[in-house]
Coordinates of C-alpha atoms and ligand atoms in Angstrom, one line a residue:
X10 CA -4.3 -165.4 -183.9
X11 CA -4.1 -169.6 -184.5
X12 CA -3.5 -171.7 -181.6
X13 CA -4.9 -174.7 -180.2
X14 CA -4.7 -176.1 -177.0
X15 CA -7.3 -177.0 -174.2
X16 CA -8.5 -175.1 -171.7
X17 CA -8.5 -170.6 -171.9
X18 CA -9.9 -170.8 -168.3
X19 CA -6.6 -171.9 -166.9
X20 CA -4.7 -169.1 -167.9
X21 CA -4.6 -167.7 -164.1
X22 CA -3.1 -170.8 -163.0
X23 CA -0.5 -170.9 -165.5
X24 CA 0.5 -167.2 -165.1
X25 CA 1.1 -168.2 -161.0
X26 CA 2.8 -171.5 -161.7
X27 CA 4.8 -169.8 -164.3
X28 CA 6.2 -166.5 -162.5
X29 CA 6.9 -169.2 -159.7
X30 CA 9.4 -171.6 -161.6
X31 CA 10.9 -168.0 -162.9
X32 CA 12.0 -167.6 -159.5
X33 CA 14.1 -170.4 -160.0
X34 CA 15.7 -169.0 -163.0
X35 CA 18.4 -166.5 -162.2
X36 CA 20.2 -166.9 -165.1
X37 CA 17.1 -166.9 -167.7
X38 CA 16.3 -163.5 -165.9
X39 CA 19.7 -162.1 -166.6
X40 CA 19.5 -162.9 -170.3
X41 CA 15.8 -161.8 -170.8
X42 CA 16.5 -158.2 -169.0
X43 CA 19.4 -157.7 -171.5
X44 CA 17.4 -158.8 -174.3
X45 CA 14.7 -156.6 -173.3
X46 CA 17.2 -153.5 -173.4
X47 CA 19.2 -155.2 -176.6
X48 CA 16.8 -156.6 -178.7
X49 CA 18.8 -159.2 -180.3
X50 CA 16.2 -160.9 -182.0
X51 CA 14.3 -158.3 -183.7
X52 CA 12.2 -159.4 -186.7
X53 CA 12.9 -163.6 -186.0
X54 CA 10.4 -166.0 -185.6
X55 CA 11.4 -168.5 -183.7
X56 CA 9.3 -172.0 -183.7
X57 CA 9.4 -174.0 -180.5
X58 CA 8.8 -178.2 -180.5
X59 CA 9.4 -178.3 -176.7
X60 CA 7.5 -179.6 -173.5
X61 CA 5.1 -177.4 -173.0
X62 CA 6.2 -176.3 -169.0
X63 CA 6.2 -173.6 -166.4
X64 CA 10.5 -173.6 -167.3
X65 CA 9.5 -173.3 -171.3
X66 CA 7.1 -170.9 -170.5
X67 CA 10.0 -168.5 -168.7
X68 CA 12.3 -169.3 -172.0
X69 CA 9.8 -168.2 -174.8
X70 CA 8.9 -165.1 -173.0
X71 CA 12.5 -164.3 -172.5
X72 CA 13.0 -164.9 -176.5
X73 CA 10.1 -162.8 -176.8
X74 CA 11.6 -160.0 -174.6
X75 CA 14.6 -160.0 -176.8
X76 CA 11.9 -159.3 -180.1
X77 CA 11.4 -162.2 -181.3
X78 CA 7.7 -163.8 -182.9
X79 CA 7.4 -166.8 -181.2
X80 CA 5.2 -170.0 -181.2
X81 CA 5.4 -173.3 -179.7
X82 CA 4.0 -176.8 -180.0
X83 CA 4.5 -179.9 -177.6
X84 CA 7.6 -182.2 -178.5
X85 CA 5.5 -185.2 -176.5
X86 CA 1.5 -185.6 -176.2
X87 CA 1.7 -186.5 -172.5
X88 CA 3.9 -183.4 -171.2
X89 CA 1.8 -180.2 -171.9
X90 CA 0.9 -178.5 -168.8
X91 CA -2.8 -177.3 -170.3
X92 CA -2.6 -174.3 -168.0
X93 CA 1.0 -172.7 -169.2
X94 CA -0.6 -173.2 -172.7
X95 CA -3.7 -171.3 -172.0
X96 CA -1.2 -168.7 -169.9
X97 CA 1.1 -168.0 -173.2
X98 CA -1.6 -167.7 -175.7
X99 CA -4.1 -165.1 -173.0
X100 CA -1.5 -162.9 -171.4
X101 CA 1.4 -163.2 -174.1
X102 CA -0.1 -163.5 -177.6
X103 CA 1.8 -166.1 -178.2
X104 CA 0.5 -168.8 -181.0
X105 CA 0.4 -172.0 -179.0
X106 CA -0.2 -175.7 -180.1
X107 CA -0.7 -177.9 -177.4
X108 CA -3.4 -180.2 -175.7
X109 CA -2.4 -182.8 -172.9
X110 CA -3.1 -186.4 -174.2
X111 CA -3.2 -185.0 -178.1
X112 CA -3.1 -188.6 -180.4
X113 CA -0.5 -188.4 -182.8
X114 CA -2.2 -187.3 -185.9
X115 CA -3.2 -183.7 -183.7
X116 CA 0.8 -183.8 -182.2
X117 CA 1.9 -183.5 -185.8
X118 CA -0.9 -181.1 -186.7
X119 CA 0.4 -179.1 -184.3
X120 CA 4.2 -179.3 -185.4
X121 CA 2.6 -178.3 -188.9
X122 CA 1.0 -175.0 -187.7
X123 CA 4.1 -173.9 -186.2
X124 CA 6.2 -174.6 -189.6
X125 CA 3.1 -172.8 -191.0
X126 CA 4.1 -169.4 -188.9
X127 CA 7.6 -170.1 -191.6
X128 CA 10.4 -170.1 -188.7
X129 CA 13.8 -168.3 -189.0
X130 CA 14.8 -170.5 -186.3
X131 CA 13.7 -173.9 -184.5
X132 CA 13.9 -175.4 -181.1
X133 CA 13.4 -179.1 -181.1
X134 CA 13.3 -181.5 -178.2
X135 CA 13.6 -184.6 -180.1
X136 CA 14.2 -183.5 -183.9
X137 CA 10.5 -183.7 -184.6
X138 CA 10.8 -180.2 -186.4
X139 CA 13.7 -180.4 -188.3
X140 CA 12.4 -184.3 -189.4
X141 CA 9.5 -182.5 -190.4
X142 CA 11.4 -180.0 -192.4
X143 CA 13.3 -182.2 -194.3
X144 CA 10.4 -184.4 -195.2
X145 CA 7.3 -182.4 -196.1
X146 CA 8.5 -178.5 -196.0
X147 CA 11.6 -178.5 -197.8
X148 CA 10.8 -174.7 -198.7
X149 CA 11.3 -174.0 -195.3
X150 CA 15.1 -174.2 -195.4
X151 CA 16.4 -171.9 -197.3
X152 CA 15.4 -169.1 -194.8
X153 CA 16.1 -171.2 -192.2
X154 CA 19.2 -169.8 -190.0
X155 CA 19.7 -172.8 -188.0
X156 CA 18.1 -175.3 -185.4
X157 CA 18.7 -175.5 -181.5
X158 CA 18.7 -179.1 -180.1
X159 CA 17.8 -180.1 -176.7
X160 CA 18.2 -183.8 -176.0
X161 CA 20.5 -186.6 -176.6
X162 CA 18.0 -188.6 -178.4
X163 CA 17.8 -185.3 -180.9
X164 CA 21.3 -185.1 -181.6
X165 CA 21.5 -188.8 -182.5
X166 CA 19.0 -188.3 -185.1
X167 CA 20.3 -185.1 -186.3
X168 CA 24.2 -186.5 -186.6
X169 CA 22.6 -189.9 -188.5
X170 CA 21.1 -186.8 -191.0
X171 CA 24.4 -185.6 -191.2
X172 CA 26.0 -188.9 -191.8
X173 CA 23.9 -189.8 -194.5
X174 CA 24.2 -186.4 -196.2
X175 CA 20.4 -185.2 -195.5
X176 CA 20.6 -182.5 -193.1
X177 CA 20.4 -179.0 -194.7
X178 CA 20.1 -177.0 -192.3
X179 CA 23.0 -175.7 -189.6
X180 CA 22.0 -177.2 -186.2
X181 CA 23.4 -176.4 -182.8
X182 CA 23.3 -179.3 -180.4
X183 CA 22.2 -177.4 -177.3
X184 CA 22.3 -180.5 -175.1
X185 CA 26.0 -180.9 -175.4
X186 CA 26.9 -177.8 -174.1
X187 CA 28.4 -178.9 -170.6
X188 CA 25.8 -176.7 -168.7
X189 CA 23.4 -178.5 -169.9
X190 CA 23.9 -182.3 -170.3
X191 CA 26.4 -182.3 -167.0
X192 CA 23.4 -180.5 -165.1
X193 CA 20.0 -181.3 -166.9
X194 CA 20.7 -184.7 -167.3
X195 CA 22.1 -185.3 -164.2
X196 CA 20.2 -183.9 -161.8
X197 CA 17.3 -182.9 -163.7
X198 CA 16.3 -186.5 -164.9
X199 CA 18.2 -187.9 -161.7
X200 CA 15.6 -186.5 -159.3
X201 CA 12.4 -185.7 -161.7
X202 CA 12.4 -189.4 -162.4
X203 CA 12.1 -190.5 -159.1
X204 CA 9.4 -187.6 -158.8
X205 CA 7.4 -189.1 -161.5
X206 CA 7.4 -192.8 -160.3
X207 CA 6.6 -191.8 -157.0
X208 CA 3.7 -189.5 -158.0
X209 CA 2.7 -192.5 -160.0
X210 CA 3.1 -195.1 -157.6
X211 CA 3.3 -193.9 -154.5
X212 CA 5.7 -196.4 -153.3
X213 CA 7.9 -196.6 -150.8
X214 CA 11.7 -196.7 -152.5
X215 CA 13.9 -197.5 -149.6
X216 CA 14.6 -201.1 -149.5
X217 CA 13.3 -201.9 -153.2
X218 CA 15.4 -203.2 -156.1
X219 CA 15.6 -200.5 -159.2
X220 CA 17.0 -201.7 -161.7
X221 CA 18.4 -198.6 -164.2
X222 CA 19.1 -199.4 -168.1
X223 CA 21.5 -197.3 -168.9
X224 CA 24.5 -195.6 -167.4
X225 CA 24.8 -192.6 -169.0
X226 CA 24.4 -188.5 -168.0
X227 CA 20.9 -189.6 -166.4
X228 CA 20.9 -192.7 -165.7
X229 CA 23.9 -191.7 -163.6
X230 CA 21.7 -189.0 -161.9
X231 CA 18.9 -191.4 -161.3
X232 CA 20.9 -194.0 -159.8
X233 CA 22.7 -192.3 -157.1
X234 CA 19.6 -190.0 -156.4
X235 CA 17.8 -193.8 -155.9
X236 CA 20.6 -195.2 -153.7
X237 CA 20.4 -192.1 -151.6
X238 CA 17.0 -192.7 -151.0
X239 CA 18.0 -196.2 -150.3
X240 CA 16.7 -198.1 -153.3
X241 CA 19.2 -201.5 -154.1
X242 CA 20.2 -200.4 -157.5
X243 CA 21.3 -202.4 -160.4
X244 CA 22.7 -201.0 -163.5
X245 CA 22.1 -202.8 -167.5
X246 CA 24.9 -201.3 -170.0
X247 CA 26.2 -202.3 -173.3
X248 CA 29.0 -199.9 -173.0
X249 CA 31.8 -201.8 -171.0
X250 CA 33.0 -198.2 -170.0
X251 CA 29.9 -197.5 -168.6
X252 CA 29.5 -200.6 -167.0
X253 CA 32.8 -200.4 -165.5
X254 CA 32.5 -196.7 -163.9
X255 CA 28.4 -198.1 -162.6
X256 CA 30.6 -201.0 -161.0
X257 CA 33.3 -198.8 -159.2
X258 CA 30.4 -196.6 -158.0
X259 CA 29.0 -199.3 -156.0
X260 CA 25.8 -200.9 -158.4
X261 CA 25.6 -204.1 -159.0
X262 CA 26.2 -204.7 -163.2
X263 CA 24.4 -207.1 -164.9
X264 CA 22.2 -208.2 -168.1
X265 CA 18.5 -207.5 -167.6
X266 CA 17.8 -211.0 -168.7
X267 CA 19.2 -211.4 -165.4
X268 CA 17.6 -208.5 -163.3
X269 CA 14.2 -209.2 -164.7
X270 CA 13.3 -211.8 -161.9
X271 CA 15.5 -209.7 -159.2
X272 CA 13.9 -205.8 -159.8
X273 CA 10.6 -204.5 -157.9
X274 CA 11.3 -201.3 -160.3
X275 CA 12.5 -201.0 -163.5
X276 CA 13.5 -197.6 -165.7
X277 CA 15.0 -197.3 -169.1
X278 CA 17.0 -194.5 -169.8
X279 CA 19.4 -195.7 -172.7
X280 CA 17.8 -193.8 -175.6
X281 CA 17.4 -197.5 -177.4
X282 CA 14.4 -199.3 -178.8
X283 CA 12.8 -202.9 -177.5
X284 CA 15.5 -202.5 -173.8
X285 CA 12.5 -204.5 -172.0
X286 CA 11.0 -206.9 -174.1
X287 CA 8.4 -210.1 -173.8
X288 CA 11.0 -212.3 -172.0
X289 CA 12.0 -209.9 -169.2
X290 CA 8.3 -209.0 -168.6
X291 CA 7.7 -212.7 -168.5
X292 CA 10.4 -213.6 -165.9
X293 CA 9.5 -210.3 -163.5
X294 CA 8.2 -210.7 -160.4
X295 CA 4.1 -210.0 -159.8
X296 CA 3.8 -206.7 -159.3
X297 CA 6.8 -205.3 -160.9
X298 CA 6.7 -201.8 -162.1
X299 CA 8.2 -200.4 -165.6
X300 CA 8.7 -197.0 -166.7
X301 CA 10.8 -195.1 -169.0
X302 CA 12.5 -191.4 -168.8
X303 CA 14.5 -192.1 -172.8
X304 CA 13.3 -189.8 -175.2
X305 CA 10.7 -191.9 -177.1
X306 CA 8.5 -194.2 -176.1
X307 CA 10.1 -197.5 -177.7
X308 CA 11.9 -198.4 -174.6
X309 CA 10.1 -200.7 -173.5
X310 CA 8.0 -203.2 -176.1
X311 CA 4.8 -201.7 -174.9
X312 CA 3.0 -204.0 -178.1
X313 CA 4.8 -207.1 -176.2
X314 CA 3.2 -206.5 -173.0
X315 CA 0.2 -206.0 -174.5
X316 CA -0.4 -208.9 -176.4
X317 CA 0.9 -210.9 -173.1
X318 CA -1.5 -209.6 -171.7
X319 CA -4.6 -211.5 -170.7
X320 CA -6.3 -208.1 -169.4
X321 CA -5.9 -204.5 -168.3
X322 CA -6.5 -202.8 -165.1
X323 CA -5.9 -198.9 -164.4
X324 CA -5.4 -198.5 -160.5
X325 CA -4.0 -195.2 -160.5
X326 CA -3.8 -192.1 -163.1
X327 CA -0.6 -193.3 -164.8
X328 CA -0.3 -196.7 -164.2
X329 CA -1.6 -199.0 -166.2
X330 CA -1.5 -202.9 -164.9
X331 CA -1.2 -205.6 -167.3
X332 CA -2.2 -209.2 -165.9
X333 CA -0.6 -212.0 -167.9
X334 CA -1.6 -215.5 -167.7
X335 CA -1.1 -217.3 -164.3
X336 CA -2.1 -213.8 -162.2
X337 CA 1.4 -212.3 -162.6
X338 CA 1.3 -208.2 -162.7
X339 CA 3.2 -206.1 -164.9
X340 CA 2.5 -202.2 -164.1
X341 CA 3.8 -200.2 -166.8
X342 CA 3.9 -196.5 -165.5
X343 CA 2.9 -193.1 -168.2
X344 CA 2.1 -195.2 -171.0
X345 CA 5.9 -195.6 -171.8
X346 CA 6.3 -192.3 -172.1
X347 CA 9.3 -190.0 -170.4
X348 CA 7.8 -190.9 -166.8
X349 CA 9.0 -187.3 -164.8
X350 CA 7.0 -185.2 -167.8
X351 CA 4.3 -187.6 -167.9
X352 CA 3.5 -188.4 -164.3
X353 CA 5.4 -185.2 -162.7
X354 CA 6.5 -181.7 -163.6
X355 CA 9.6 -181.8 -165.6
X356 CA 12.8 -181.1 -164.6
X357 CA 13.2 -178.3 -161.7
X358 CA 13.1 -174.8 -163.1
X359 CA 16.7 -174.6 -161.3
X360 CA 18.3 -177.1 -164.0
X361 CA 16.2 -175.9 -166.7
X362 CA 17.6 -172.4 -166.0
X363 CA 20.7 -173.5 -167.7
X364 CA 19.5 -175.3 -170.4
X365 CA 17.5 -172.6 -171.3
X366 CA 19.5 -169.6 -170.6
X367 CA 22.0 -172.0 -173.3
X368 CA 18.8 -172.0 -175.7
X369 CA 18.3 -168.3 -175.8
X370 CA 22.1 -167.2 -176.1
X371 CA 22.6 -169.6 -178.7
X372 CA 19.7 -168.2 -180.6
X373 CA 21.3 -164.9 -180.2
X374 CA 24.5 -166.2 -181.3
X375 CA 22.4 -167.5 -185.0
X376 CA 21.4 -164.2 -185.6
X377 CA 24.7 -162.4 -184.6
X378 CA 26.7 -164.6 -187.3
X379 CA 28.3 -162.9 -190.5
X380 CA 27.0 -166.1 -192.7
X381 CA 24.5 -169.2 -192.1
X382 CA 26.8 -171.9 -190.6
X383 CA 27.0 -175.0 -192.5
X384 CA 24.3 -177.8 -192.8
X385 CA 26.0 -179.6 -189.6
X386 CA 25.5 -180.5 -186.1
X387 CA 27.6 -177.7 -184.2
X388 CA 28.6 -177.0 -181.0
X389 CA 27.5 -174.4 -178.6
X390 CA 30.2 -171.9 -178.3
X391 CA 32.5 -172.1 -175.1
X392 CA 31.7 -168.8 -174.6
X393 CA 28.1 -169.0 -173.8
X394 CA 28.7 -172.6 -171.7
X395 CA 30.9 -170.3 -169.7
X396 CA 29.0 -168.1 -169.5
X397 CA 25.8 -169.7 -167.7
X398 CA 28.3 -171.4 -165.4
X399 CA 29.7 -168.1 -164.1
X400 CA 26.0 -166.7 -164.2
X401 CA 24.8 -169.7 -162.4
X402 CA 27.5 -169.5 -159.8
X403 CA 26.9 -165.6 -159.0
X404 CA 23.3 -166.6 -158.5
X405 CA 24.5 -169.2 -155.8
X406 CA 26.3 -167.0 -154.2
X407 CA 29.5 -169.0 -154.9
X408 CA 33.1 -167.4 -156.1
X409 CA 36.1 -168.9 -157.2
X410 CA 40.0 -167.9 -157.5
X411 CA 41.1 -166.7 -160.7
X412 CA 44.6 -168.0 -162.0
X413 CA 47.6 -165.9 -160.9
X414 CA 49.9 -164.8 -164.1
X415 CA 52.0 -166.9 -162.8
X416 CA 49.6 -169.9 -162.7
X417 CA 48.4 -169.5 -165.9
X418 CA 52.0 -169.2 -167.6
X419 CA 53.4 -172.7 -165.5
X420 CA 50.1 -174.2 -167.2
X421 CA 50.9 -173.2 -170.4
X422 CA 54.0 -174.0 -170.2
X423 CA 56.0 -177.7 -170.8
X424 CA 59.4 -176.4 -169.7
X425 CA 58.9 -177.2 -165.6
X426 CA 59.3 -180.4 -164.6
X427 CA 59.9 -183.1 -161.8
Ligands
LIG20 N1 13.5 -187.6 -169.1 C1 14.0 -186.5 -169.5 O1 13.5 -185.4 -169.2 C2 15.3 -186.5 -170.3 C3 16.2 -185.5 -170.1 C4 17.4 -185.6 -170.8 C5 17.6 -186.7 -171.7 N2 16.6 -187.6 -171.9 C6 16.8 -188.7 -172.8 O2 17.3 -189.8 -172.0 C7 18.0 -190.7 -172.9 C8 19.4 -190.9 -172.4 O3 20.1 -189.6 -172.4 P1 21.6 -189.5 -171.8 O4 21.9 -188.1 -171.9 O5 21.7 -190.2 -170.5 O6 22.4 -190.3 -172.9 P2 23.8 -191.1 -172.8 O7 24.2 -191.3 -174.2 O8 24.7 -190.3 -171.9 O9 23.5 -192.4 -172.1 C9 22.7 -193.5 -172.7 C10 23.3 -194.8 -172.1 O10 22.5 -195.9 -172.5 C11 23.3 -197.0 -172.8 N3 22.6 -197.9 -173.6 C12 22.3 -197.9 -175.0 N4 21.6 -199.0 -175.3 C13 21.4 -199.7 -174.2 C14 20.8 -201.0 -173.9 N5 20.2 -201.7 -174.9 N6 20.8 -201.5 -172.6 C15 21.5 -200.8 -171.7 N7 22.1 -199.6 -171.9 C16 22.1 -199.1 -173.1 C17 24.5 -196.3 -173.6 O11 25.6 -197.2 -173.6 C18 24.7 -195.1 -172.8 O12 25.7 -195.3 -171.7 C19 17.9 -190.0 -174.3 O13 16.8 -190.6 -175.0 C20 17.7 -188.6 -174.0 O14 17.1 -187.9 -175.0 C21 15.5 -187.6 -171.2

């Protein structure tokens, strides 16, 4: 069997670390003993582009469970955990393409050998696969049943495909199902974030200005979870909505050219290019420190700072400190790169559980379809959204009241008024 990735001898570690986040996965476990008994996926190959975690881990052997070939590559160089990698390929078979710190030539090597394996169905995190797909293994799509998409960023791409007539194959935009964006973005990103700077940094958030580009499902999640652990946080929009529902929940709202100078922390999460660019990095304060949890790393003009720059210092693993003329600092955390997978862990396997129990049902729901759905970006059926809520909820140990007949006929109805 193919695979590449870095280190065999950490297998044991990954198989610990691995059953471990599984205990945070209720729901997963649900779907994977019923695909064990059901065998949904019989004779699929499935093709993963996904961070290579503990929680990804839990969701390809649950797709594996239901008979499904699987395989998997990274969907970002800096988030493999080396020791799930060596764990999937020694104790599950499984063809696995992933190496921490892999430069981009090897990253899309790796995407290759998966589309080599000639998936019936994709997972992206990012729409690296499908990009791929459409650009160098067109052959691929006529077997092709569909895609599964797991971040924001993704489905951007994949609608602009659809916009300009390019995308051929059906897609299902996974992290719009409300169980996942409402939950994984949120909290996920919310408190993995903060994780990630602090592992980074070490520093001390209470009484610190953060300032949080971007008001949307996590940088929602990341402001609150940063007030409550009593940062001073300011929010950058371009989305007067946004901005207006940041302002009634208590953050200050204004232009980063005007929080530059103000912020000791600042973190993009708009899933925009160039958000922090040569003229904010120029009027921060020394010692400020950047970092990014958006999809790609383009959120902040990383070539900017660098050629600001007078030299480079590396203090820590994962932050890197530019010096620019004068003395000033400039510490840009993970290399740009989505700071919680880069400097921490990922999400929590208890959020993940939901975006991945969402994952495996809606591969279940490709195969279990009549016809291919069209070449579009589609939604994740409410049926399996409501699903993992109710799962997720009898895992918590939390019930609630079902409509009386009577309820549900004065709800349906437009006769009763005032
Ligand atoms: N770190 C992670 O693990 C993780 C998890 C989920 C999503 N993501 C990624 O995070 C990014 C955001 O996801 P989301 O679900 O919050 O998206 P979202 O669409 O809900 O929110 C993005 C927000 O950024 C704002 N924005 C856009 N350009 C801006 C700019 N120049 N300045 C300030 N604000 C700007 C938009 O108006 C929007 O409100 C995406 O790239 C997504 O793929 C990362």
């Amino acid at each position: 069997m193919e695979c590449d990735i870095a280190n065999m001898e950490l297998a044991e570690r990954g198989r610990d670390r691995t059953h471990w986040a599984g205990q945070s996965m209720p729901v997963l476990a649900v779907v994977n003993e019923r695909f064990a008994r059901e065998r949904p996926l019989e004779g699929i190959t499935i093709g993963a582009c996904l961070h290579v975690t503990t929680e990804t881990a839990n969701l390809m052997i649950a797709l594996a469970a239901g008979g499904a070939e699987v395989s998997l590559c990274a969907s970002n160089p800096l988030s493999t955990q080396d020791d799930v990698a060596a764990h999937l390929v020694r104790d599950h078979g499984m063809p696995i393409f992933a190496v921490r710190g892999e430069d981009r030539d090897r990253y899309y090597d790796h995407i290759k050998s998966v589309l080599d394996l000639k998936p019936s169905i994709t997972l992206d995190d990012g729409a690296d696969l499908v990009s791929t797909i459409h650009t160098e293994r067109t052959e691929l799509i006529p077997d092709l049943l569909g895609s599964l998409e797991e971040t924001t960023t993704g489905v951007i791409r994949l609608r602009a495909m659809e916009r300009d007539g390019v995308l051929r194959v059906p897609v299902v935009a996974v992290n719009d199902a409300r169980t996942k964006h409402m939950f994984d973005n949120r909290y996920g990103t919310g408190q993995s974030t903060i994780d990630g700077i602090l592992r980074a940094t070490n520093a001390l958030l209470a009484g610190s200005v953060m300032v949080i580009a971007g008001y949307g499902w996590c940088g929602r999640g990341l402001a609150f979870r940063a007030r409550g652990m009593g940062a001073s946080v300011i929010v950058t929009e371009v989305d007067p909505l946004k901005a207006l529902e940041a302002v009634m929940d208590g953050f200050r709202v204004m232009t980063m050219d005007e929080a530059a100078p103000i912020g000791d922390m600042f973190v993009t999460v708009t899933g925009d290019i160039r958000v922090i660019t040569a003229r904010h990095f120029e009027a921060m304060k020394d010692g400020a420190v950047v970092a990014n949890s958006g999809h790609f790393d383009v959120e902040i003009d990383k070539e900017a700072l660098e050629s600001l720059a007078e030299r480079t210092v590396t203090p820590r693993d994962s932050v890197k400190t530019f010096v620019l003329p004068g003395g000033k600092r400039v510490n840009l955390l993970g290399e740009g790169r989505l700071i919680n997978l880069s400097a921490a862990e990922g999400h929590p396997a208890a959020v993940m559980d939901m975006s991945f129990a969402n994952q495996a049902l809606s591969c279940e729901y490709l195969v279990g379809l009549p016809e291919r759905l069209e070449p579009k970006v589609h939604r994740v059926p409410d049926e399996i959204d409501l699903e993992v809520a109710r799962l997720k909820l009898e895992a918590k140990g939390a019930r609630i009241d079902e409509l009386t007949d009577e309820q549900r006929v004065y709800l349906a109805s437009w006769r009763a008024g005032t």
